[in-house]
């Protein structure tokens, strides 16, 4: 080490530090420099007025339109109508039931974000199985001395979350079964699954919802009439499970044949090979696709507004036309967009964390 | 099944594998033609032959990874038919080691080993893990138990794969070119494990071109070409006095380098 011919030198200043970074990334060529200047100007012209409107000049406190005088955003409106946006038309005296559901959901989901949490697996299992049942009794009511609340009164964020959660929890297992069925060696099962998937993928969700709310009752015998929300839910679940099935099939196809053979050679039957060997690997591979479908599902729940269910976006829409509030549509839509973004972005981050955690450093 | 195998093996005087007039086609392509083979308990058979001659197909018929269309295959007196329960029972008694290891990459080495005993044999987890550690010691890599297959060298992975099969306590072991995906310096560590297994009296069928292994371990060497068994002999005879021209040609080619 003493007579090293080329001792290690400090790197030239032009490649390190903030100056080096800027020179490399922002001003490497005249064209690049020009684009940088343009982009900065554009951001300045766009963002500064936005922040002035949304933050510095905004009105935050008050109870009605008279509080909105400064010419900026009227967040008072969001504050004042928050109950509608969260609970829809749920009876005020029963808000605690919705709050309890939100609180439970938060408590159940938080452990999933930690590396090690005692009984994490069981908590997750309960979130997907026991929790929906609990939510059903809490929100629907009519038993355990709870006042029944018909689903027509559900709305806002609560309705959005119910639709998205049920959709996600049900579409994944159905999608897995459909994907397995489509790859089955039994022609009957394969044909049924292919037909099912292609049928649901071939129609727009809007028409599925219309059919669920308008046409289905025509086909049902008299007296059989089930809830509009339930019908919409079934439509969403079946629709999304067809997409889910195709995402998962992509993962199944990527698993090398040797894995199936090794599992069979050990004497594992079909269901055990699938659940212990193939699916854990296939699902891991397609986490981005699965989450993509979840996010699409989450946002597609807004379509229920066309059959008269008021999700968060629809309740915002119904509030902004209120003449008592002047023009607050920008504030309303921003709020709705931000609410969706929070949930979708969280899902995206969670999936990235999950991918990193499941990485076992194998090559294939 | 274990009882069935034991009874059968005593009744048939230790006949473990019996293939009689076995034929198989891939579409129009006649891969296996009139295969007749009997393997006694504790016998070690090496199968060689040019690429595409049907060696893999033949041993894969023994645990029904491939289906034969004519003839009869019996394992310890139990015939292989379409009956799924029967097939799964036979697979429990027949271990298989693949050219490309086929370890389960999402499970640790220990989980790879304990999985089948737990889920197929219903062994309690603690006991299955103890068995797994025993076999890992036998293949000399107990210290890798907690790693994932992707973190091991090829030779280590193949030894894990052998141990994984052994954990099911099989009566027969099938090897399909277990060393041909390995770098030369790793071949020996895998062959050593296989030699030990042979010394313990395991019934083995091994597709390999490792002629040194065949000479020291095999009772019989089988030469296949174009889906047929061309020649079958004790290793000494097979290598020094091959009968058929095709065998001679094949041997001269692989012994050249
Ligand atoms: N699934 C399949 N479909 C159609 N043909 C196949 C299939 N699997 C194998 N074959 C063909 O059957 C023949 C025998 O294949 P097999 O894998 O048994 O040969 P092998 O003796 O093991 O060769 P190698 O030494 O290359 O492994 C080959 O010609 C191969 O192309
Ligand atoms: Mg082969």
XYZ file of C-alpha atoms and ligand atoms in Angstrom:
653
model
C 0.000 0.000 0.000
C 2.942 2.301 0.584
C 4.261 2.486 -2.944
C 0.931 2.781 -4.701
C 1.664 4.245 -8.124
C -1.662 6.000 -8.467
C -2.804 7.269 -5.081
C -6.497 7.920 -4.834
C -7.269 11.552 -5.568
C -10.255 13.638 -4.630
C -12.742 13.788 -7.491
C -12.742 17.021 -9.546
C -15.032 19.718 -8.142
C -17.098 19.770 -11.286
C -18.527 16.310 -10.510
C -19.326 16.624 -6.811
C -21.577 18.655 -4.613
C -24.536 20.678 -5.657
C -22.593 22.565 -8.326
C -21.433 19.329 -9.910
C -24.923 17.886 -9.792
C -26.431 20.952 -11.425
C -23.775 21.075 -14.082
C -24.327 17.393 -14.909
C -28.075 17.314 -14.804
C -29.346 20.767 -15.594
C -26.766 22.603 -17.693
C -24.863 19.891 -19.532
C -25.650 21.295 -22.996
C -27.024 24.611 -24.271
C -30.322 22.895 -25.083
C -30.447 21.409 -21.610
C -29.754 24.799 -20.041
C -32.507 26.382 -22.103
C -34.983 23.712 -21.055
C -34.001 24.150 -17.426
C -34.632 27.891 -17.558
C -37.960 27.349 -19.302
C -39.058 24.746 -16.758
C -38.157 26.992 -13.833
C -40.096 29.872 -15.368
C -43.075 27.624 -15.976
C -43.082 26.276 -12.427
C -42.782 29.817 -11.108
C -45.666 31.120 -13.188
C -47.883 28.200 -12.248
C -47.049 27.308 -8.679
C -46.719 30.741 -7.153
C -50.264 31.833 -8.055
C -51.563 28.444 -6.954
C -49.976 28.673 -3.538
C -51.120 32.242 -3.183
C -54.641 31.124 -3.870
C -54.611 27.879 -1.918
C -52.552 28.892 1.111
C -51.627 32.535 1.633
C -54.862 34.142 0.533
C -57.144 31.292 1.611
C -59.859 31.513 4.245
C -59.720 28.698 6.764
C -62.111 29.529 9.583
C -65.712 30.490 9.730
C -69.034 28.795 9.179
C -70.571 30.187 5.994
C -69.815 32.078 2.824
C -69.468 35.416 4.583
C -66.136 34.197 5.969
C -64.716 33.910 2.438
C -63.666 37.455 1.643
C -59.980 37.410 0.832
C -60.310 36.178 -2.757
C -58.293 32.982 -2.125
C -59.565 29.474 -1.664
C -62.644 29.107 0.510
C -61.664 26.100 2.631
C -64.415 27.115 5.032
C -66.753 25.376 2.631
C -64.945 22.053 2.981
C -64.905 22.419 6.767
C -68.550 23.246 6.933
C -69.682 20.360 4.734
C -67.166 17.809 6.046
C -69.868 15.693 7.630
C -71.579 15.214 4.293
C -68.278 14.335 2.623
C -67.441 11.724 5.236
C -70.753 10.232 6.343
C -73.126 10.974 3.479
C -76.647 10.998 4.885
C -75.900 8.637 7.741
C -78.007 9.683 10.770
C -75.998 12.071 12.934
C -76.755 10.072 16.058
C -75.146 7.011 14.456
C -71.898 8.698 13.319
C -70.050 6.840 16.056
C -70.604 3.599 14.176
C -68.800 4.923 11.136
C -66.092 6.461 13.326
C -65.607 3.116 15.011
C -65.193 1.420 11.641
C -62.624 4.012 10.540
C -60.752 3.668 13.827
C -60.746 -0.131 13.622
C -59.522 -0.036 10.041
C -56.683 2.285 11.028
C -55.723 0.110 13.995
C -55.767 -3.018 11.838
C -53.781 -1.546 8.974
C -51.026 0.182 10.922
C -49.267 -3.092 11.923
C -48.889 -3.994 8.254
C -46.524 -1.073 7.806
C -44.102 -2.383 10.413
C -41.347 -4.858 9.699
C -42.010 -6.961 12.786
C -45.240 -6.712 14.701
C -46.532 -9.447 16.988
C -49.229 -11.571 15.309
C -49.027 -9.455 12.185
C -50.209 -12.364 10.032
C -53.276 -12.984 12.164
C -54.135 -9.280 12.241
C -53.975 -9.242 8.445
C -56.110 -12.368 8.267
C -58.718 -10.837 10.556
C -58.706 -7.620 8.522
C -59.663 -9.599 5.441
C -62.173 -11.989 7.016
C -63.598 -11.071 10.426
C -63.433 -7.331 9.974
C -65.785 -7.114 6.957
C -68.377 -9.113 8.901
C -68.016 -6.780 11.853
C -68.354 -3.776 9.534
C -71.465 -5.285 8.039
C -73.201 -5.532 11.417
C -71.982 -2.112 12.520
C -73.006 -0.173 9.432
C -76.116 -2.037 8.329
C -77.448 -2.309 11.865
C -80.761 -3.937 12.661
C -79.204 -6.364 15.137
C -77.561 -6.103 18.560
C -79.901 -3.212 19.314
C -78.390 -1.052 16.554
C -80.763 1.071 14.576
C -80.912 -0.124 10.941
C -79.464 2.330 8.409
C -80.508 1.617 4.856
C -77.745 1.821 2.301
C -79.439 4.728 0.511
C -78.233 6.885 3.392
C -74.639 5.782 3.057
C -72.388 8.163 1.256
C -69.204 10.179 1.104
C -65.817 8.820 2.048
C -67.449 6.057 4.028
C -69.242 4.708 0.959
C -66.104 5.022 -1.151
C -64.096 3.056 1.396
C -66.759 0.362 1.762
C -66.926 -0.108 -2.005
C -63.152 -0.121 -2.405
C -62.465 -2.382 0.567
C -65.076 -4.967 -0.306
C -64.006 -4.788 -3.941
C -60.373 -5.389 -3.065
C -60.998 -8.097 -0.504
C -63.328 -10.040 -2.784
C -61.757 -9.420 -6.191
C -58.355 -10.839 -5.247
C -59.455 -14.365 -4.248
C -61.985 -14.578 -7.069
C -59.312 -13.363 -9.474
C -56.907 -16.037 -8.218
C -59.503 -18.773 -8.737
C -60.308 -17.490 -12.230
C -56.623 -17.340 -13.158
C -56.067 -20.890 -11.930
C -59.193 -22.015 -13.743
C -58.061 -20.454 -16.979
C -54.865 -22.490 -16.783
C -56.639 -25.655 -15.685
C -56.202 -28.855 -17.639
C -59.921 -29.530 -17.394
C -61.581 -28.164 -20.547
C -64.927 -27.423 -18.903
C -63.443 -25.347 -16.103
C -61.075 -23.604 -18.503
C -63.902 -22.690 -20.868
C -66.084 -21.349 -18.075
C -63.287 -19.177 -16.744
C -62.285 -17.874 -20.168
C -65.894 -16.966 -20.967
C -66.381 -15.283 -17.607
C -63.204 -13.240 -17.881
C -63.758 -12.198 -21.478
C -67.380 -11.305 -20.818
C -66.624 -8.990 -17.919
C -63.560 -7.481 -19.523
C -65.513 -6.750 -22.650
C -68.078 -4.427 -21.105
C -67.547 -0.996 -19.532
C -68.049 -0.778 -15.769
C -70.733 1.864 -16.316
C -72.877 -0.577 -18.225
C -72.289 -3.243 -15.584
C -73.543 -0.833 -12.945
C -76.516 0.176 -15.050
C -77.421 -3.440 -15.587
C -77.042 -4.163 -11.896
C -79.328 -1.337 -10.904
C -81.860 -1.211 -13.738
C -81.951 -4.506 -15.584
C -81.261 -7.061 -12.888
C -84.488 -6.309 -10.988
C -86.445 -6.963 -14.200
C -85.095 -10.503 -14.365
C -85.562 -11.299 -10.723
C -88.874 -12.838 -9.659
C -91.317 -10.521 -7.922
C -90.618 -9.964 -4.274
C -86.952 -10.815 -4.646
C -85.337 -7.452 -4.353
C -81.989 -6.912 -2.955
C -80.184 -3.826 -2.022
C -78.947 -1.411 -4.693
C -75.579 -1.022 -2.988
C -75.182 -4.784 -2.806
C -75.949 -5.111 -6.503
C -73.419 -2.421 -7.352
C -70.866 -4.157 -5.152
C -71.370 -7.486 -6.871
C -70.989 -5.777 -10.229
C -67.754 -4.075 -9.198
C -66.320 -7.246 -7.667
C -67.034 -9.451 -10.678
C -65.771 -6.792 -13.070
C -62.525 -6.210 -11.210
C -61.923 -9.898 -10.550
C -61.775 -10.473 -14.298
C -58.968 -7.920 -14.560
C -57.308 -9.347 -11.488
C -57.421 -12.812 -13.019
C -55.487 -11.673 -16.060
C -52.866 -9.918 -13.952
C -52.375 -13.039 -11.861
C -52.302 -15.281 -14.913
C -49.342 -13.238 -16.098
C -47.577 -14.121 -12.860
C -48.472 -17.798 -13.109
C -47.046 -17.948 -16.602
C -43.761 -16.480 -15.448
C -43.127 -19.324 -12.987
C -40.720 -21.844 -14.525
C -42.075 -25.296 -15.269
C -39.477 -26.779 -12.952
C -41.292 -25.329 -9.947
C -44.495 -27.173 -10.796
C -42.521 -30.351 -11.429
C -40.541 -30.137 -8.208
C -43.738 -29.624 -6.226
C -45.444 -32.553 -7.896
C -42.385 -34.780 -7.563
C -42.497 -34.234 -3.787
C -46.050 -35.565 -3.718
C -47.814 -32.236 -3.238
C -51.307 -32.239 -4.704
C -52.714 -29.519 -6.925
C -54.032 -27.172 -4.235
C -50.987 -27.555 -2.035
C -48.572 -26.947 -4.928
C -50.502 -23.888 -5.905
C -50.933 -22.357 -2.474
C -47.491 -23.176 -1.095
C -45.220 -22.990 -4.121
C -46.708 -21.367 -7.186
C -49.024 -18.613 -5.947
C -46.640 -17.090 -3.390
C -44.100 -16.607 -6.185
C -46.589 -15.606 -8.863
C -48.379 -13.055 -6.669
C -45.074 -11.569 -5.596
C -44.109 -11.091 -9.231
C -47.300 -9.240 -10.064
C -47.621 -7.033 -6.978
C -47.305 -3.916 -9.177
C -50.097 -5.183 -11.431
C -52.303 -6.154 -8.505
C -51.887 -2.780 -6.844
C -52.525 -1.112 -10.169
C -55.839 -2.946 -10.343
C -56.624 -2.004 -6.740
C -55.973 1.655 -7.490
C -58.108 1.516 -10.619
C -60.838 -0.156 -8.579
C -60.599 2.491 -5.889
C -61.089 5.265 -8.405
C -63.745 3.395 -10.376
C -65.945 3.324 -7.290
C -66.926 6.906 -8.182
C -68.951 5.506 -11.069
C -71.637 4.414 -8.611
C -72.857 7.998 -8.780
C -74.602 7.169 -12.042
C -76.891 4.759 -10.225
C -77.654 7.282 -7.538
C -75.166 6.347 -4.857
C -73.312 9.355 -3.485
C -69.655 8.501 -3.002
C -67.184 11.157 -1.922
C -66.955 12.772 -5.358
C -70.712 12.790 -5.841
C -71.337 14.275 -2.407
C -68.837 17.029 -3.188
C -70.669 17.638 -6.436
C -73.995 17.829 -4.686
C -72.584 20.334 -2.205
C -70.950 22.726 -4.656
C -74.222 23.485 -6.417
C -75.613 24.747 -3.125
C -76.459 28.424 -3.907
C -75.578 29.418 -0.340
C -71.894 28.964 -1.154
C -71.249 30.824 -4.384
C -68.566 29.298 -6.577
C -66.623 26.763 -4.594
C -66.319 24.046 -7.219
C -62.520 24.305 -7.461
C -62.153 23.819 -3.727
C -64.586 20.925 -3.780
C -62.966 19.053 -6.640
C -59.500 19.651 -5.221
C -60.611 18.196 -1.937
C -62.127 15.141 -3.634
C -59.025 14.627 -5.778
C -56.763 14.983 -2.755
C -58.795 12.414 -0.788
C -58.431 9.881 -3.592
C -54.782 10.669 -3.996
C -54.034 10.057 -0.315
C -55.464 6.531 -0.429
C -54.070 5.568 -3.813
C -50.635 6.900 -2.991
C -50.608 4.991 0.316
C -51.444 1.780 -1.513
C -48.656 2.423 -3.963
C -46.112 3.068 -1.210
C -47.239 0.012 0.706
C -46.819 -2.196 -2.329
C -43.305 -0.913 -2.896
C -42.404 -1.656 0.701
C -43.922 -5.112 0.345
C -41.904 -5.815 -2.794
C -38.697 -4.853 -1.056
C -39.546 -7.015 1.915
C -40.315 -10.098 -0.173
C -37.106 -9.802 -2.154
C -35.067 -12.934 -1.409
C -32.274 -12.197 -3.832
C -32.894 -15.040 -6.200
C -32.183 -15.176 -9.836
C -34.353 -17.129 -12.162
C -49.015 -46.783 1.039
C -45.914 -47.386 3.099
C -47.399 -50.705 4.141
C -48.387 -51.449 0.579
C -44.844 -50.827 -0.571
C -43.326 -52.908 2.200
C -45.649 -55.823 1.574
C -45.188 -55.604 -2.127
C -41.447 -55.420 -1.897
C -41.201 -58.523 0.272
C -43.689 -60.335 -1.907
C -41.910 -59.450 -5.139
C -38.549 -60.223 -3.657
C -37.435 -56.581 -3.664
C -38.507 -55.616 -7.156
C -38.777 -51.838 -6.929
C -39.381 -50.697 -10.499
C -40.808 -52.713 -13.289
C -41.270 -51.282 -16.777
C -42.697 -53.621 -19.369
C -43.147 -52.731 -23.028
C -43.461 -49.015 -22.229
C -44.136 -46.696 -25.149
C -44.656 -42.976 -25.236
C -45.420 -40.483 -27.945
C -45.258 -36.678 -28.106
C -47.863 -36.113 -30.779
C -46.577 -38.205 -33.672
C -43.112 -38.447 -32.252
C -42.354 -41.859 -30.766
C -40.091 -40.900 -27.823
C -39.986 -44.164 -25.897
C -40.119 -47.485 -27.688
C -40.526 -50.787 -25.959
C -38.751 -49.964 -22.721
C -38.256 -53.000 -20.500
C -36.498 -52.448 -17.227
C -36.463 -54.078 -13.832
C -34.771 -52.515 -10.846
C -34.225 -54.428 -7.625
C -34.109 -52.857 -4.187
C -30.717 -51.258 -3.569
C -29.705 -51.368 -7.203
C -27.921 -48.398 -8.712
C -28.490 -47.805 -12.378
C -26.771 -45.249 -14.564
C -28.487 -44.230 -17.786
C -26.574 -42.559 -20.572
C -27.072 -41.793 -24.203
C -26.984 -38.967 -26.715
C -29.066 -35.835 -26.268
C -32.687 -36.327 -27.200
C -32.547 -40.080 -26.789
C -35.345 -40.072 -24.214
C -33.406 -40.561 -20.978
C -35.220 -37.807 -19.110
C -38.545 -38.876 -20.509
C -37.987 -42.412 -19.303
C -37.153 -41.578 -15.711
C -39.884 -38.941 -15.601
C -42.373 -41.669 -16.474
C -41.401 -43.432 -13.260
C -42.936 -40.708 -11.075
C -45.538 -39.745 -13.655
C -44.195 -36.332 -14.503
C -44.752 -37.779 -17.975
C -47.491 -40.169 -18.864
C -46.761 -43.335 -20.856
C -49.310 -44.433 -23.404
C -48.617 -48.139 -23.689
C -47.168 -50.794 -21.468
C -46.941 -51.128 -17.729
C -44.981 -49.354 -15.033
C -45.136 -50.640 -11.479
C -43.428 -49.150 -8.479
C -43.036 -51.701 -5.658
C -45.815 -53.735 -7.187
C -48.225 -50.791 -7.428
C -49.134 -50.010 -11.005
C -49.057 -46.409 -12.220
C -52.455 -45.587 -13.636
C -54.386 -42.370 -14.092
C -55.585 -42.580 -10.484
C -54.396 -39.329 -8.915
C -54.317 -40.603 -5.342
C -52.211 -43.522 -6.467
C -49.827 -41.225 -8.312
C -49.405 -38.961 -5.296
C -48.746 -41.972 -3.084
C -46.062 -43.204 -5.441
C -44.475 -39.752 -5.693
C -44.032 -39.709 -1.942
C -41.861 -42.801 -2.215
C -39.874 -41.641 -5.239
C -37.504 -38.713 -4.838
C -36.320 -36.747 -7.833
C -33.354 -34.449 -8.368
C -33.389 -32.165 -11.402
C -30.684 -30.731 -13.594
C -31.646 -27.183 -12.631
C -32.245 -27.935 -8.918
C -35.747 -26.448 -8.923
C -35.500 -25.273 -5.345
C -38.327 -23.048 -4.169
C -36.759 -19.573 -4.290
C -39.253 -17.917 -1.947
C -38.474 -20.286 0.917
C -35.335 -20.653 2.998
C -33.252 -23.799 2.681
C -34.762 -25.214 5.850
C -38.294 -24.425 4.685
C -37.563 -26.054 1.331
C -36.605 -29.229 3.152
C -39.361 -29.280 5.748
C -42.201 -28.344 3.401
C -43.070 -31.733 1.963
C -42.760 -33.674 5.234
C -45.076 -31.165 6.912
C -47.692 -30.895 4.170
C -47.538 -34.333 2.595
C -46.504 -36.621 5.440
C -48.169 -34.478 8.148
C -45.032 -34.528 10.266
C -45.167 -31.971 13.106
C -43.159 -28.876 12.173
C -40.541 -29.218 14.918
C -39.875 -32.814 13.988
C -39.758 -32.019 10.270
C -37.209 -29.290 10.898
C -35.112 -31.653 12.958
C -35.158 -34.189 10.117
C -34.284 -31.401 7.712
C -31.284 -30.341 9.787
C -30.109 -33.951 9.886
C -30.121 -34.204 6.125
C -28.483 -30.797 5.752
C -25.679 -32.147 7.920
C -25.448 -35.215 5.727
C -24.985 -33.032 2.655
C -22.558 -30.913 4.719
C -24.236 -27.534 4.618
C -26.096 -27.173 7.931
C -24.821 -23.603 8.225
C -26.872 -22.560 5.166
C -30.233 -23.511 6.705
C -31.471 -19.938 7.042
C -30.419 -18.719 3.605
C -32.472 -18.484 0.457
C -31.570 -20.729 -2.493
C -30.583 -17.691 -4.577
C -27.779 -16.995 -2.110
C -26.114 -20.406 -2.558
C -23.665 -21.704 -5.129
C -24.870 -24.207 -7.718
C -23.230 -27.129 -5.961
C -24.784 -26.144 -2.643
C -28.187 -25.751 -4.272
C -28.010 -29.202 -5.777
C -27.045 -30.699 -2.414
C -30.014 -28.926 -0.854
C -32.197 -30.401 -3.600
C -30.929 -33.894 -2.808
C -31.543 -33.331 0.892
C -35.031 -32.055 0.119
C -35.899 -35.305 -1.610
C -34.336 -37.383 1.145
C -36.453 -35.660 3.791
C -39.452 -37.538 2.400
C -37.575 -40.734 3.195
C -38.068 -42.127 -0.314
C -37.492 -45.718 -1.378
C -36.172 -44.739 -4.786
C -34.162 -41.737 -5.950
C -34.200 -40.489 -9.531
C -31.472 -38.144 -10.751
C -31.764 -36.311 -14.075
C -28.302 -35.028 -14.987
C -27.726 -33.655 -11.480
C -24.264 -32.290 -12.250
C -24.521 -31.047 -15.801
C -25.535 -27.513 -14.845
C -22.596 -27.203 -12.453
C -19.129 -25.746 -12.767
C -16.425 -28.447 -12.698
C -15.230 -27.625 -9.191
C -18.736 -28.153 -7.799
C -19.415 -31.453 -9.503
C -17.352 -33.405 -7.022
C -19.174 -32.157 -3.933
C -22.480 -33.309 -5.424
C -21.121 -36.647 -6.624
C -19.659 -37.281 -3.161
C -23.109 -36.942 -1.658
C -24.526 -39.317 -4.258
C -21.799 -41.891 -3.648
C -22.569 -41.820 0.070
C -26.217 -42.293 -0.689
C -25.370 -45.318 -2.818
C -23.279 -46.768 -0.010
C -26.258 -46.474 2.306
C -28.164 -48.796 0.002
C -30.516 -46.374 -1.736
C -32.165 -47.589 -4.920
C -30.980 -45.088 -7.528
C -31.609 -44.339 -11.179
C -29.244 -41.739 -12.455
C -29.064 -40.081 -15.845
C -25.502 -38.822 -16.055
C -22.487 -38.605 -18.258
C -20.113 -38.776 -15.309
C -18.420 -41.988 -16.282
C -16.232 -42.052 -13.202
C -19.355 -42.082 -11.069
C -20.864 -44.835 -13.207
C -17.755 -46.998 -12.813
C -17.534 -46.678 -9.045
C -21.203 -46.750 -8.113
C -23.406 -48.377 -10.728
C -24.509 -52.005 -10.752
C -25.659 -51.589 -14.297
C -25.217 -49.036 -17.056
C -27.972 -48.532 -19.582
C -27.367 -46.974 -22.959
C -30.309 -45.384 -24.740
C -30.681 -44.111 -28.269
C -33.737 -42.971 -30.184
C -36.066 -43.936 -27.391
C -34.817 -47.470 -26.989
C -32.560 -49.262 -24.574
C -29.735 -50.334 -26.875
C -27.399 -51.899 -24.402
C -27.371 -52.803 -20.744
C -24.391 -54.154 -18.862
C -22.211 -54.088 -15.779
C -20.046 -50.964 -15.833
C -16.762 -52.841 -16.268
C -18.066 -54.726 -19.318
C -19.958 -51.734 -20.628
C -16.955 -49.461 -20.754
C -14.315 -51.980 -21.823
C -16.325 -54.117 -24.252
C -19.320 -52.222 -25.600
C -21.329 -54.424 -27.949
C -23.058 -52.010 -30.257
C -21.525 -49.617 -32.720
C -23.665 -46.759 -31.436
C -22.475 -47.386 -27.905
C -18.877 -47.432 -29.076
C -19.347 -44.195 -30.969
C -21.035 -42.545 -27.986
C -18.337 -43.698 -25.570
C -15.551 -42.554 -27.845
C -17.183 -39.156 -28.062
C -17.633 -38.572 -24.359
C -14.307 -40.110 -23.354
C -12.458 -37.984 -25.896
C -12.179 -35.000 -23.597
N -42.942 -31.832 -24.029
C -42.402 -32.291 -25.175
N -43.065 -32.186 -26.332
C -42.556 -32.657 -27.500
N -41.361 -33.249 -27.599
C -40.631 -33.392 -26.477
C -41.108 -32.921 -25.212
N -40.168 -33.185 -24.271
C -39.163 -33.789 -24.922
N -39.426 -33.930 -26.234
C -38.571 -34.568 -27.232
O -38.400 -35.896 -26.831
C -37.082 -36.325 -27.082
C -36.484 -36.916 -25.838
O -36.331 -35.898 -24.884
P -35.585 -36.131 -23.516
O -35.637 -34.858 -22.752
O -36.124 -37.345 -22.851
O -34.103 -36.413 -24.000
P -32.808 -36.651 -23.138
O -32.271 -37.970 -23.514
O -33.086 -36.412 -21.720
O -31.841 -35.532 -23.712
P -30.823 -34.562 -22.957
O -29.567 -35.306 -22.777
O -30.662 -33.431 -23.913
O -31.468 -34.156 -21.681
C -36.321 -35.122 -27.609
O -36.196 -35.267 -29.016
C -37.183 -33.967 -27.270
O -37.106 -32.986 -28.282
Mg -32.631 -34.850 -20.304
